Every structure is written in structure tokens, then in C-alpha cells.
Amino acid sequence: MGTSMMSKMKELWQENRRLRRMDVKEKLKATIVAEAPATKW
């Protein structure tokens, strides 16, 4: 593999990691919003 190919793979891996983090955060927000009305203050 050439260095440009490895560089591109590293960029894609970092982008994938960033998108997964965003997905987890959005799922957490959705869970909190769904559970909030059930909580008695």
C-alpha cells in the first residue's frame, strides 16, 4: 500500500470514529427526551 492510500484510510477511519460518536450522542439525547416525561419531579 502506498503512503497516499494509507493516509486516505487513516482519514476515513477518523471520520468514521467521529460519526459513530455523533450517533451515540444523538441516541443518548433521544433516550433522555423519551424518559424525561416519565420522571416525576
mmCIF file of C-alpha atoms in Angstrom:
data_model
loop_
_atom_site.group_PDB
_atom_site.id
_atom_site.type_symbol
_atom_site.label_atom_id
_atom_site.label_comp_id
_atom_site.label_asym_id
_atom_site.label_seq_id
_atom_site.Cartn_x
_atom_site.Cartn_y
_atom_site.Cartn_z
ATOM 1 C CA MET A 1 0.000 0.000 0.000
ATOM 2 C CA GLY A 2 1.258 3.437 -0.861
ATOM 3 C CA THR A 3 1.512 6.243 1.646
ATOM 4 C CA SER A 4 -1.327 8.161 -0.017
ATOM 5 C CA MET A 5 -3.592 5.117 0.331
ATOM 6 C CA MET A 6 -2.651 4.718 3.996
ATOM 7 C CA SER A 7 -3.238 8.416 4.583
ATOM 8 C CA LYS A 8 -6.678 8.186 2.989
ATOM 9 C CA MET A 9 -7.533 5.124 5.102
ATOM 10 C CA LYS A 10 -6.498 6.983 8.260
ATOM 11 C CA GLU A 11 -8.719 9.938 7.299
ATOM 12 C CA LEU A 12 -11.656 7.605 6.676
ATOM 13 C CA TRP A 13 -11.072 5.826 9.982
ATOM 14 C CA GLN A 14 -11.071 9.157 11.853
ATOM 15 C CA GLU A 15 -14.235 10.300 10.058
ATOM 16 C CA ASN A 16 -15.928 7.003 10.890
ATOM 17 C CA ARG A 17 -14.983 7.393 14.560
ATOM 18 C CA ARG A 18 -16.353 10.947 14.606
ATOM 19 C CA LEU A 19 -19.640 9.863 13.022
ATOM 20 C CA ARG A 20 -20.042 6.982 15.477
ATOM 21 C CA ARG A 21 -19.549 9.383 18.390
ATOM 22 C CA MET A 22 -22.184 11.709 16.942
ATOM 23 C CA ASP A 23 -24.575 8.769 16.542
ATOM 24 C CA VAL A 24 -24.097 7.681 20.155
ATOM 25 C CA LYS A 25 -24.704 11.236 21.389
ATOM 26 C CA GLU A 26 -27.910 11.543 19.369
ATOM 27 C CA LYS A 27 -29.199 8.184 20.647
ATOM 28 C CA LEU A 28 -28.448 9.277 24.212
ATOM 29 C CA LYS A 29 -30.316 12.551 23.682
ATOM 30 C CA ALA A 30 -33.303 10.674 22.247
ATOM 31 C CA THR A 31 -33.352 8.331 25.251
ATOM 32 C CA ILE A 32 -33.235 11.248 27.684
ATOM 33 C CA VAL A 33 -36.051 13.046 25.873
ATOM 34 C CA ALA A 34 -38.163 9.870 25.814
ATOM 35 C CA GLU A 35 -37.626 9.203 29.524
ATOM 36 C CA ALA A 36 -37.997 12.802 30.726
ATOM 37 C CA PRO A 37 -41.843 12.876 30.714
ATOM 38 C CA ALA A 38 -41.948 9.666 32.762
ATOM 39 C CA THR A 39 -39.794 11.207 35.504
ATOM 40 C CA LYS A 40 -41.700 12.824 38.361
ATOM 41 C CA TRP A 41 -40.086 15.981 39.610
#
